[in-house]
Short mmCIF file of C-alpha atoms and ligand atoms in Angstrom, two decimals:
data_model
loop_
_atom_site.label_atom_id
_atom_site.label_comp_id
_atom_site.label_asym_id
_atom_site.label_seq_id
_atom_site.Cartn_x
_atom_site.Cartn_y
_atom_site.Cartn_z
CA MET Z 122 -83.75 10.81 1.89
CA PRO Z 123 -81.05 13.35 3.30
CA VAL Z 124 -82.70 13.12 6.56
CA ASP Z 125 -82.12 10.62 9.24
CA LEU Z 126 -85.61 9.83 9.79
CA ASN Z 127 -85.15 6.54 11.75
CA LYS Z 128 -84.36 7.99 15.05
CA LYS Z 129 -86.86 7.29 17.77
CA LYS Z 130 -89.78 9.35 18.09
CA ALA Z 131 -88.59 12.75 16.45
CA LYS Z 132 -90.29 15.47 17.97
CA ALA Z 133 -91.66 17.73 15.31
CA VAL Z 134 -92.48 21.44 15.10
CA LEU Z 135 -94.66 22.27 12.03
CA ALA Z 136 -94.13 25.51 10.47
CA GLY Z 137 -96.41 27.02 8.07
CA LEU Z 138 -97.12 30.26 5.99
CA HIS Z 139 -100.79 31.54 5.81
CA LEU Z 140 -100.55 33.37 2.23
CA PRO Z 141 -102.91 35.72 1.40
CA HIS Z 142 -105.22 33.53 -0.96
CA GLU Z 143 -105.77 31.20 1.61
CA SER Z 144 -108.59 31.20 3.86
CA GLU Z 145 -108.16 30.65 7.41
CA PHE Z 146 -110.13 27.28 7.16
CA GLU Z 147 -107.81 26.19 4.20
CA HIS Z 148 -104.60 27.34 6.11
CA ARG Z 149 -105.65 25.19 9.34
CA SER Z 150 -106.60 22.31 7.33
CA SER Z 151 -103.47 22.15 5.37
CA MET Z 152 -101.52 22.11 8.56
CA ASP Z 153 -103.79 19.70 9.99
CA GLU Z 154 -103.19 17.62 6.89
CA LEU Z 155 -99.39 18.07 7.47
CA GLU Z 156 -99.57 16.89 10.72
CA ARG Z 157 -101.54 13.34 10.05
CA LEU Z 158 -98.55 13.16 7.45
CA VAL Z 159 -96.16 13.63 9.98
CA THR Z 160 -98.15 11.00 12.54
CA THR Z 161 -97.97 8.48 9.68
CA LEU Z 162 -94.26 8.81 9.72
CA GLY Z 163 -94.35 8.26 13.42
CA PHE Z 164 -93.27 11.56 14.94
CA GLU Z 165 -94.58 13.46 17.96
CA THR Z 166 -95.89 16.89 17.06
CA LEU Z 167 -95.09 19.61 19.71
CA GLY Z 168 -96.63 22.50 18.14
CA ARG Z 169 -97.21 24.83 15.30
CA VAL Z 170 -95.95 27.89 14.10
CA THR Z 171 -97.38 29.98 11.46
CA GLN Z 172 -97.01 33.47 9.90
CA LYS Z 173 -99.08 35.57 7.64
CA ARG Z 174 -97.05 36.93 4.88
CA GLN Z 175 -97.80 38.40 1.39
CA ARG Z 176 -95.17 35.59 0.15
CA PRO Z 177 -92.63 33.53 1.65
CA SER Z 178 -89.11 35.14 2.11
CA VAL Z 179 -86.66 33.97 -0.24
CA ALA Z 180 -83.82 33.28 2.64
CA GLY Z 181 -85.76 31.35 4.92
CA VAL Z 182 -89.77 31.44 4.30
CA PHE Z 183 -90.40 33.15 7.87
CA GLY Z 184 -89.35 36.79 8.52
CA LYS Z 185 -86.46 37.45 10.88
CA GLY Z 186 -88.57 37.40 13.96
CA LYS Z 187 -90.88 34.62 13.20
CA LEU Z 188 -87.58 32.55 12.56
CA ALA Z 189 -86.19 33.62 15.91
CA GLU Z 190 -89.36 32.22 17.31
CA LEU Z 191 -89.13 28.74 15.72
CA ALA Z 192 -85.31 28.82 16.85
CA SER Z 193 -86.71 29.13 20.45
CA TRP Z 194 -88.24 25.33 19.75
CA THR Z 195 -85.19 23.69 18.49
CA GLY Z 196 -82.38 25.67 20.61
CA GLY Z 197 -80.79 27.17 17.34
CA THR Z 198 -79.37 30.52 16.78
CA GLY Z 199 -82.53 31.78 14.78
CA VAL Z 200 -79.95 33.63 12.71
CA ILE Z 201 -79.38 33.05 8.68
CA HIS Z 202 -75.86 34.13 7.62
CA GLY Z 203 -76.20 37.47 5.58
CA PHE Z 204 -80.28 37.51 6.09
CA GLY Z 205 -81.37 41.36 6.04
CA LYS Z 206 -78.94 42.57 3.65
CA GLY Z 207 -80.91 41.34 0.70
CA SER Z 208 -83.87 43.42 -1.00
CA ASP Z 209 -86.13 40.33 0.16
CA ASP Z 210 -85.95 41.06 3.80
CA GLU Z 211 -87.60 44.57 3.39
CA ASP Z 212 -91.08 42.83 2.55
CA TYR Z 213 -90.98 41.39 5.89
CA GLU Z 214 -94.42 42.01 7.42
CA ASP Z 215 -94.30 42.33 11.45
CA ASP Z 216 -97.85 43.82 11.61
CA PHE Z 217 -99.19 40.11 10.36
CA ILE Z 218 -97.21 37.88 12.55
CA GLU Z 219 -99.53 35.20 14.06
CA SER Z 220 -98.39 32.11 15.84
CA ASP Z 221 -100.14 29.07 17.51
CA VAL Z 222 -97.71 28.91 19.98
CA ASP Z 223 -98.81 28.93 23.62
CA ASP Z 224 -96.13 30.83 25.58
CA ASP Z 225 -95.88 28.58 28.48
CA ASP Z 226 -95.45 25.31 26.74
CA LEU Z 227 -93.15 23.16 28.63
CA GLU Z 228 -92.08 21.37 25.64
CA ARG Z 229 -89.93 24.30 24.14
CA ASP Z 230 -86.33 23.94 23.25
CA GLN Z 231 -87.05 20.04 22.71
CA ALA Z 232 -88.06 19.67 19.14
CA THR Z 233 -85.72 17.53 16.70
CA ILE Z 234 -86.96 18.42 13.39
CA VAL Z 235 -88.98 21.19 12.27
CA ILE Z 236 -91.24 20.60 9.15
CA PHE Z 237 -92.76 23.03 6.70
CA ASP Z 238 -95.78 22.76 4.95
CA SER Z 239 -94.79 24.07 1.69
CA GLU Z 240 -92.02 23.29 -0.31
CA LEU Z 241 -88.66 24.34 0.19
CA SER Z 242 -85.97 25.59 -2.14
CA PRO Z 243 -82.59 24.22 -1.60
CA THR Z 244 -81.15 27.49 -0.47
CA GLN Z 245 -84.39 27.98 1.87
CA LEU Z 246 -83.51 24.41 3.64
CA SER Z 247 -80.03 25.14 3.71
CA ASN Z 248 -80.24 28.58 5.46
CA LEU Z 249 -83.02 27.08 7.61
CA GLU Z 250 -80.93 24.30 8.97
CA GLU Z 251 -78.06 26.50 9.56
CA ALA Z 252 -80.84 28.87 11.90
CA LEU Z 253 -82.58 26.13 13.40
CA GLY Z 254 -79.91 23.83 14.22
CA VAL Z 255 -81.71 20.70 13.60
CA GLU Z 256 -82.97 18.88 10.75
CA VAL Z 257 -85.56 20.49 8.43
CA LEU Z 258 -88.05 18.81 6.35
CA ASP Z 259 -90.47 20.03 3.57
CA ARG Z 260 -93.94 18.55 2.69
CA THR Z 261 -92.50 16.78 0.13
CA GLY Z 262 -90.02 15.17 1.86
CA VAL Z 263 -92.43 13.96 4.60
CA ILE Z 264 -94.80 12.38 1.33
CA LEU Z 265 -91.83 11.18 -0.33
CA GLU Z 266 -90.52 9.31 3.13
CA ILE Z 267 -94.13 7.68 3.55
CA PHE Z 268 -94.10 6.52 0.10
CA SER Z 269 -90.82 4.94 0.75
CA ARG Z 270 -91.69 3.26 3.60
CA HIS Z 271 -95.12 1.95 2.13
CA ALA Z 272 -93.66 1.03 -1.60
CA GLN Z 273 -93.73 -2.57 -2.02
CA SER Z 274 -93.89 -3.77 -5.45
CA ARG Z 275 -90.68 -3.38 -7.65
CA GLU Z 276 -92.57 -0.83 -9.63
CA ALA Z 277 -93.75 1.37 -6.65
CA ARG Z 278 -90.06 1.24 -5.25
CA LEU Z 279 -88.56 2.36 -8.45
CA GLN Z 280 -91.08 5.24 -8.51
CA VAL Z 281 -90.11 6.44 -5.60
CA GLU Z 282 -86.62 5.88 -5.76
CA ILE Z 283 -86.60 7.75 -8.71
CA ALA Z 284 -88.67 10.79 -7.24
CA LYS Z 285 -86.49 10.98 -4.25
CA LEU Z 286 -82.93 11.23 -6.43
CA ALA Z 287 -84.84 13.68 -8.26
CA TYR Z 288 -85.90 15.75 -5.34
CA MET Z 289 -82.29 15.34 -3.66
CA ALA Z 290 -79.94 16.14 -6.46
CA PRO Z 291 -80.54 19.92 -6.19
CA ARG Z 292 -80.24 19.73 -2.49
CA LEU Z 293 -76.90 18.05 -2.32
CA ARG Z 294 -73.83 20.08 -0.47
CA LEU Z 295 -76.06 22.64 0.59
CA SER Z 296 -76.98 21.25 3.96
CA HIS Z 297 -75.28 22.42 7.29
CA VAL Z 298 -76.57 19.65 9.52
CA GLY Z 299 -74.98 16.10 9.68
CA GLY Z 300 -71.54 15.57 8.00
CA ASP Z 301 -72.25 12.73 6.00
CA ARG Z 302 -75.98 12.77 5.07
CA GLN Z 303 -75.05 13.65 1.22
CA GLY Z 304 -74.81 10.26 0.11
CA GLY Z 305 -72.08 8.41 2.00
CA GLY Z 306 -68.91 9.82 0.40
CA ILE Z 307 -70.04 8.95 -3.35
CA GLY Z 308 -68.36 12.23 -4.27
CA ALA Z 309 -64.49 11.69 -4.98
CA LYS Z 310 -63.35 14.68 -6.89
CA GLY Z 311 -62.68 14.40 -10.71
CA ALA Z 312 -60.43 16.77 -12.59
CA GLY Z 313 -62.00 20.07 -12.84
CA GLU Z 314 -65.36 19.35 -11.67
CA SER Z 315 -66.44 19.42 -7.94
CA ALA Z 316 -67.59 16.67 -5.70
CA HIS Z 317 -71.18 18.11 -5.98
CA GLU Z 318 -71.19 18.34 -9.64
CA LEU Z 319 -69.92 14.53 -10.08
CA ASP Z 320 -72.53 13.53 -7.43
CA ARG Z 321 -75.33 15.17 -9.06
CA ARG Z 322 -74.20 13.41 -12.37
CA ARG Z 323 -74.07 10.23 -10.71
CA ILE Z 324 -77.70 10.96 -9.76
CA ARG Z 325 -78.62 11.62 -13.10
CA ASP Z 326 -77.27 8.60 -14.50
CA ARG Z 327 -78.87 6.63 -11.61
CA ILE Z 328 -82.37 8.05 -12.46
CA ALA Z 329 -81.81 6.80 -16.14
CA GLU Z 330 -80.87 3.52 -15.08
CA LEU Z 331 -83.90 3.21 -12.81
CA LYS Z 332 -86.44 4.72 -15.49
CA ASN Z 333 -85.28 2.03 -17.96
CA GLN Z 334 -86.04 -0.64 -15.25
CA LEU Z 335 -89.31 0.98 -14.79
CA LYS Z 336 -89.98 1.07 -18.35
CA ALA Z 337 -89.25 -2.76 -18.85
CA ILE Z 338 -92.05 -3.46 -16.02
CA GLN Z 339 -94.43 -1.14 -17.56
CA VAL Z 340 -94.24 -3.12 -21.08
CA GLU Z 341 -94.95 -6.24 -19.00
CA GLN Z 342 -98.08 -4.74 -17.35
CA ASP Z 343 -99.40 -2.98 -20.74
CA ASN Z 344 -99.33 -6.43 -21.95
CA ARG Z 345 -101.23 -7.98 -19.26
CA ARG Z 346 -103.61 -4.90 -19.53
CA SER Z 347 -104.08 -5.68 -23.09
CA HIS Z 348 -105.16 -9.25 -22.18
CA ARG Z 349 -108.00 -7.99 -19.79
CA LYS Z 350 -108.99 -5.38 -22.09
CA ASP Z 351 -112.77 -6.82 -22.82
CA VAL Z 352 -113.14 -7.55 -18.94
CA PRO Z 353 -115.29 -4.72 -16.91
CA LEU Z 354 -112.98 -2.89 -14.77
CA VAL Z 355 -114.37 -0.74 -11.88
CA ALA Z 356 -111.55 1.65 -10.73
CA LEU Z 357 -111.65 2.96 -6.99
CA ILE Z 358 -110.15 6.40 -7.23
CA GLY Z 359 -110.05 9.05 -4.24
CA TYR Z 360 -108.07 11.14 -1.56
CA THR Z 361 -105.81 9.16 0.60
CA ASN Z 362 -107.63 7.49 3.74
CA ALA Z 363 -110.90 7.74 2.10
CA GLY Z 364 -111.77 4.04 2.35
CA LYS Z 365 -110.96 2.99 -1.00
CA SER Z 366 -108.99 -0.33 0.15
CA SER Z 367 -111.63 -1.16 2.58
CA LEU Z 368 -114.50 -1.01 -0.07
CA MET Z 369 -112.31 -3.12 -2.32
CA ARG Z 370 -111.73 -5.61 0.30
CA LYS Z 371 -115.55 -6.05 1.53
CA LEU Z 372 -116.41 -5.85 -2.31
CA THR Z 373 -114.24 -8.80 -3.10
CA LYS Z 374 -114.17 -10.52 -0.20
CA THR Z 375 -110.96 -10.27 1.30
CA GLU Z 376 -112.20 -9.04 4.45
CA VAL Z 377 -109.35 -7.27 6.25
CA GLU Z 378 -109.67 -3.62 6.52
CA GLY Z 379 -107.92 -0.73 5.16
CA GLU Z 380 -105.07 1.02 7.74
CA ASN Z 381 -105.51 4.34 9.23
CA LYS Z 382 -102.54 5.92 7.95
CA LEU Z 383 -101.89 7.94 4.82
CA PHE Z 384 -100.99 6.43 1.80
CA ALA Z 385 -101.64 2.89 2.85
CA THR Z 386 -101.61 1.88 -0.75
CA LEU Z 387 -99.35 2.72 -3.21
CA ASP Z 388 -100.13 -0.10 -5.85
CA THR Z 389 -102.52 -1.03 -8.08
CA THR Z 390 -104.29 -4.03 -6.75
CA ILE Z 391 -107.00 -5.92 -9.20
CA ARG Z 392 -109.32 -8.31 -7.77
CA THR Z 393 -112.58 -9.97 -8.92
CA MET Z 394 -115.97 -8.55 -7.45
CA GLN Z 395 -117.75 -11.19 -5.16
CA PRO Z 396 -120.03 -12.92 -5.38
CA GLU Z 397 -118.57 -13.49 -9.09
CA THR Z 398 -120.98 -12.55 -11.71
CA THR Z 399 -120.95 -13.27 -15.55
CA PRO Z 400 -118.95 -11.73 -16.97
CA ARG Z 401 -117.24 -11.08 -14.04
CA ILE Z 402 -116.14 -7.46 -13.21
CA LEU Z 403 -112.82 -6.67 -11.88
CA ILE Z 404 -111.99 -3.79 -9.15
CA SER Z 405 -108.76 -1.80 -8.90
CA ASP Z 406 -107.69 0.01 -5.82
CA THR Z 407 -105.20 2.62 -6.53
CA VAL Z 408 -102.66 4.96 -4.80
CA GLY Z 409 -104.81 8.01 -2.81
CA PHE Z 410 -104.62 11.61 -3.59
CA ILE Z 411 -103.14 14.69 -1.43
CA LYS Z 412 -102.84 18.23 -1.94
CA LYS Z 413 -99.56 20.04 -2.78
CA LEU Z 414 -98.32 16.29 -4.14
CA PRO Z 415 -94.78 16.69 -5.50
CA HIS Z 416 -94.67 16.74 -9.05
CA ASP Z 417 -92.01 14.13 -9.32
CA LEU Z 418 -94.15 12.22 -7.85
CA VAL Z 419 -97.29 12.54 -9.59
CA ALA Z 420 -95.19 12.12 -12.73
CA SER Z 421 -94.03 8.83 -11.39
CA PHE Z 422 -97.30 7.41 -10.43
CA ARG Z 423 -99.23 8.73 -13.41
CA SER Z 424 -98.64 4.76 -14.72
CA THR Z 425 -100.35 3.81 -11.95
CA LEU Z 426 -103.21 5.99 -12.46
CA ASP Z 427 -103.23 5.00 -15.80
CA GLU Z 428 -105.03 1.97 -15.10
CA ALA Z 429 -107.87 3.99 -14.28
CA LEU Z 430 -108.34 5.16 -17.82
CA ASN Z 431 -108.66 1.36 -18.83
CA ALA Z 432 -111.64 1.24 -16.35
CA SER Z 433 -115.08 1.32 -17.67
CA LEU Z 434 -116.58 2.67 -14.25
CA LEU Z 435 -114.72 5.11 -11.98
CA LEU Z 436 -116.01 5.48 -8.32
CA TYR Z 437 -114.56 8.66 -6.70
CA VAL Z 438 -114.48 7.65 -3.27
CA VAL Z 439 -114.71 10.49 -0.53
CA ASP Z 440 -114.55 10.48 3.36
CA GLY Z 441 -117.95 12.08 4.23
CA SER Z 442 -116.76 12.50 7.80
CA ASP Z 443 -113.75 15.00 6.63
CA PRO Z 444 -114.80 18.45 6.61
CA ASN Z 445 -112.65 18.93 3.74
CA PHE Z 446 -114.22 16.16 1.61
CA LYS Z 447 -115.55 18.62 -1.02
CA SER Z 448 -112.14 19.94 -1.83
CA GLN Z 449 -110.26 16.80 -1.56
CA TYR Z 450 -112.76 15.47 -4.31
CA GLU Z 451 -112.06 18.57 -6.45
CA VAL Z 452 -108.20 17.99 -6.39
CA THR Z 453 -108.71 14.47 -7.40
CA ARG Z 454 -110.90 15.53 -10.26
CA LYS Z 455 -108.60 17.72 -11.28
CA VAL Z 456 -105.61 15.45 -11.48
CA MET Z 457 -108.12 12.98 -13.11
CA ALA Z 458 -108.97 15.50 -15.71
CA GLU Z 459 -105.06 16.15 -16.44
CA ILE Z 460 -104.82 12.14 -17.34
CA GLY Z 461 -107.42 12.58 -19.78
CA ALA Z 462 -110.23 10.62 -17.66
CA GLU Z 463 -112.63 13.49 -16.93
CA ASP Z 464 -115.17 11.96 -19.22
CA HIS Z 465 -115.25 8.66 -18.06
CA PRO Z 466 -118.37 7.70 -16.34
CA SER Z 467 -118.38 7.92 -12.97
CA ARG Z 468 -120.04 7.75 -9.59
CA LEU Z 469 -119.46 9.54 -6.35
CA ILE Z 470 -119.39 7.61 -3.14
CA VAL Z 471 -119.48 9.68 -0.06
CA ASN Z 472 -118.06 6.75 2.35
CA LYS Z 473 -117.73 6.78 6.09
CA SER Z 474 -121.71 7.62 6.65
CA ASP Z 475 -121.36 5.57 9.84
CA LEU Z 476 -119.51 8.44 11.43
CA LEU Z 477 -121.98 11.11 10.24
CA SER Z 478 -124.97 12.30 12.14
CA GLU Z 479 -128.45 12.60 10.91
CA ILE Z 480 -128.31 15.87 9.89
CA ASP Z 481 -124.84 15.97 8.12
CA ARG Z 482 -126.23 12.77 5.99
CA ALA Z 483 -129.39 14.78 5.06
CA ARG Z 484 -127.08 17.74 4.27
CA ILE Z 485 -125.10 15.84 1.91
CA GLN Z 486 -127.78 14.14 0.54
CA ARG Z 487 -129.13 17.51 -0.41
CA ASP Z 488 -125.95 19.30 -1.56
CA LEU Z 489 -125.01 16.34 -3.65
CA PRO Z 490 -128.10 14.50 -5.00
CA ASP Z 491 -126.33 12.40 -7.59
CA SER Z 492 -123.76 10.79 -4.59
CA HIS Z 493 -124.22 7.62 -2.94
CA LEU Z 494 -123.87 7.85 0.89
CA VAL Z 495 -122.23 4.54 2.32
CA SER Z 496 -120.16 3.06 4.82
CA SER Z 497 -117.96 0.17 4.10
CA ARG Z 498 -118.51 -1.28 7.48
CA SER Z 499 -122.47 -1.76 6.66
CA LYS Z 500 -123.31 -4.97 4.70
CA ASP Z 501 -126.39 -3.12 3.08
CA ASP Z 502 -124.62 -0.42 2.03
CA LEU Z 503 -122.29 -2.82 0.30
CA ASN Z 504 -124.73 -4.69 -1.53
CA ARG Z 505 -126.53 -1.53 -2.60
CA LEU Z 506 -123.09 -0.21 -3.98
CA ARG Z 507 -122.72 -3.75 -5.70
CA ASP Z 508 -125.88 -2.98 -7.40
CA ILE Z 509 -125.11 0.10 -8.35
CA ILE Z 510 -122.05 -1.21 -10.05
CA LEU Z 511 -123.82 -3.89 -11.77
CA GLN Z 512 -126.43 -1.44 -12.94
CA VAL Z 513 -123.95 0.53 -14.91
CA PHE Z 514 -122.76 -2.54 -16.50
CA GLU Z 515 -126.20 -3.78 -17.23
CA ASP Z 516 -127.02 -0.51 -18.81
CA GLU Z 517 -124.26 -0.44 -21.33
CA MET Z 518 -125.54 -4.22 -22.44
CA ASN Z 519 -127.72 -5.61 -25.34
CA ASP Z 520 -129.76 -8.62 -25.11
CA PHE Z 521 -129.16 -10.75 -28.35
CA GLU Z 522 -129.67 -14.56 -29.83
CA VAL Z 523 -126.89 -16.61 -31.24
CA LEU Z 524 -127.08 -20.15 -32.79
CA VAL Z 525 -124.33 -22.27 -31.73
CA PRO Z 526 -124.21 -25.03 -34.30
CA TYR Z 527 -123.20 -28.49 -32.84
CA GLU Z 528 -119.75 -28.38 -34.77
CA LYS Z 529 -118.78 -25.15 -33.02
CA GLY Z 530 -119.74 -26.58 -29.67
CA GLY Z 531 -116.41 -25.63 -28.19
CA VAL Z 532 -117.16 -22.28 -28.25
CA ILE Z 533 -119.85 -22.08 -25.75
CA GLY Z 534 -117.77 -22.44 -22.82
CA LYS Z 535 -115.92 -19.24 -23.77
CA ILE Z 536 -119.64 -17.31 -24.40
CA ARG Z 537 -120.53 -18.30 -21.00
CA ALA Z 538 -117.58 -16.73 -19.42
CA ARG Z 539 -117.81 -13.61 -21.27
CA ALA Z 540 -121.71 -12.91 -21.54
CA ARG Z 541 -124.78 -13.83 -19.45
CA VAL Z 542 -126.76 -16.88 -20.59
CA LEU Z 543 -130.44 -15.49 -20.35
CA GLN Z 544 -131.99 -18.66 -21.96
CA GLU Z 545 -131.09 -21.61 -23.88
CA SER Z 546 -132.86 -24.16 -26.10
CA TYR Z 547 -131.70 -27.19 -28.42
CA ASP Z 548 -132.86 -28.19 -31.81
CA GLU Z 549 -131.36 -30.63 -34.46
CA VAL Z 550 -128.86 -27.75 -35.97
CA GLY Z 551 -127.46 -27.04 -32.34
CA THR Z 552 -127.92 -24.67 -29.27
CA THR Z 553 -130.19 -21.35 -29.41
CA LEU Z 554 -128.48 -18.83 -26.70
CA MET Z 555 -130.28 -15.58 -25.69
CA LEU Z 556 -127.49 -13.57 -24.00
CA ARG Z 557 -126.97 -10.20 -22.65
CA ALA Z 558 -123.12 -8.61 -23.21
CA LYS Z 559 -121.66 -5.41 -24.05
CA PRO Z 560 -121.70 -4.53 -27.64
CA GLU Z 561 -117.71 -5.18 -28.05
CA THR Z 562 -118.69 -8.86 -26.40
CA GLN Z 563 -121.52 -9.30 -29.05
CA ALA Z 564 -119.15 -8.47 -32.12
CA TRP Z 565 -116.73 -10.93 -30.36
CA ILE Z 566 -119.13 -13.80 -30.04
CA GLU Z 567 -120.37 -13.25 -33.42
CA LYS Z 568 -116.89 -13.41 -35.00
CA GLN Z 569 -116.54 -16.68 -33.69
CA LEU Z 570 -119.75 -17.97 -34.96
CA SER Z 571 -119.05 -16.61 -38.42
N1 GTP H 853 -115.60 4.60 10.43
C1 GTP H 853 -115.51 4.19 9.16
N2 GTP H 853 -114.27 4.04 8.71
C2 GTP H 853 -113.60 3.65 7.80
C3 GTP H 853 -114.53 3.45 6.83
N3 GTP H 853 -114.10 3.01 5.66
C4 GTP H 853 -112.61 3.21 6.16
N4 GTP H 853 -112.57 3.40 7.10
C5 GTP H 853 -111.30 3.61 7.91
O1 GTP H 853 -110.41 4.39 7.23
C6 GTP H 853 -109.25 4.31 7.14
C7 GTP H 853 -108.58 4.53 5.81
O2 GTP H 853 -109.14 3.20 5.21
P1 GTP H 853 -108.71 2.67 3.72
O3 GTP H 853 -109.28 1.84 3.11
O4 GTP H 853 -106.99 2.05 4.20
O5 GTP H 853 -108.37 3.97 3.01
P2 GTP H 853 -107.58 4.22 1.48
O6 GTP H 853 -108.69 5.41 0.78
O7 GTP H 853 -107.61 3.01 0.72
O8 GTP H 853 -106.38 4.92 1.68
P3 GTP H 853 -104.72 5.06 0.79
O9 GTP H 853 -104.48 3.71 0.76
O10 GTP H 853 -104.09 5.71 2.05
O11 GTP H 853 -105.35 6.01 -0.25
C8 GTP H 853 -109.11 3.14 8.00
O12 GTP H 853 -108.92 2.97 9.20
C9 GTP H 853 -110.36 2.34 7.81
O13 GTP H 853 -110.70 1.48 8.74
C10 GTP H 853 -116.42 3.46 7.24
O14 GTP H 853 -116.92 3.39 6.34
N5 GTP H 853 -116.48 4.28 8.35
MG1 MG H 854 -105.91 2.12 0.11
#
């Protein structure tokens, strides 16, 4: 990350464009979400500056006047060198100006960082830092930093590192703030090659190296996955902070609650549902979704989501107390469809019902009659959810009878681990078992006995 984010309590101003295709509600929600992301990083938010425009200005996102207003928060000049000469400035729309800034706000002039809700081009980033005199980050930068702090496994760390380098490469040498933020002097000048190009090339090489390391880990994981193939797997999928990890922990009896920060989970964890069933059911918890997720990051985390493709059941978890939960659900479904999971059996779990009024609950049940309204804090709800999961697998299972001759008695242990024994009886030939299992398991058992 080019920006030094380890400073004590950075004071941030949030900047956002309100584009014509966005409703007032969407615009505000997006800014609210940015504020939560920024809070997750530990920054204090001083205020917001927003502007209605037909499109972002190529030079600096905002128009001239709005940029000057933004600069009054940071003590910058508000001027981009050469701004106003290009044709770009002509679409600047003064009549559309809108601002959330309270004029007698005491904290003006104190912001140490400005955070834009949209993705900034390298030129915009550089221009904005020039005009504002402080560090500027975009939404992608914020998300990358959160991912970077939360990544724990080697796989997640590699994925984040690759995404960060890909994000950083085009932004090298364009910065105006802080002399040595561009990679600590890695750029000794080569013959006929600028330091800038050299750095970029090194970054490309490093990305290639990291990708190789990642591939090795993923091969290992694919192996592990194929071992688990006929064990039923339930994947918890959903927007960040919806409560996936909390549900996972309760369903698998690891009692710790989730954390109230965005992207608390980056790694896929898999545990056995408790109390254990036969055959046992595995539950996986995955990385959360968010709107405007940086492309590099989506690509990097795709392998994590691929785990979900192996699942027999997807539980889409939403936070029912979030006014945006429907659009968050749509974003999630869209990404899952992109990875080819749209036809997977799934259920919609509307979580955090404890935070809802009776009226809200009734409304959700009316609008989404197929959804299951739960709270991860209610024992009854968790039992209900467990029954829902069991029922799905039950519906996929057949009842059948097998005769295990005594000379093949060794197979019985394996059968018990994979299928539910409904009844058993013994005679002079062997053991007769009445079983309930999935068709694949039935085929496997019959093969063992043939
Ligand atoms: N009131 C209430 N809070 C809940 C419930 N379930 C989870 N939470 C809280 O919501 C926050 C997020 O929960 P997590 O389980 O970490 O959410 P997640 O979906 O795993 O989030 P990411 O890992 O960021 O994708 C935590 O503060 C939880 O305590 C619930 O049913 N009711
Ligand atoms: Mg989580």
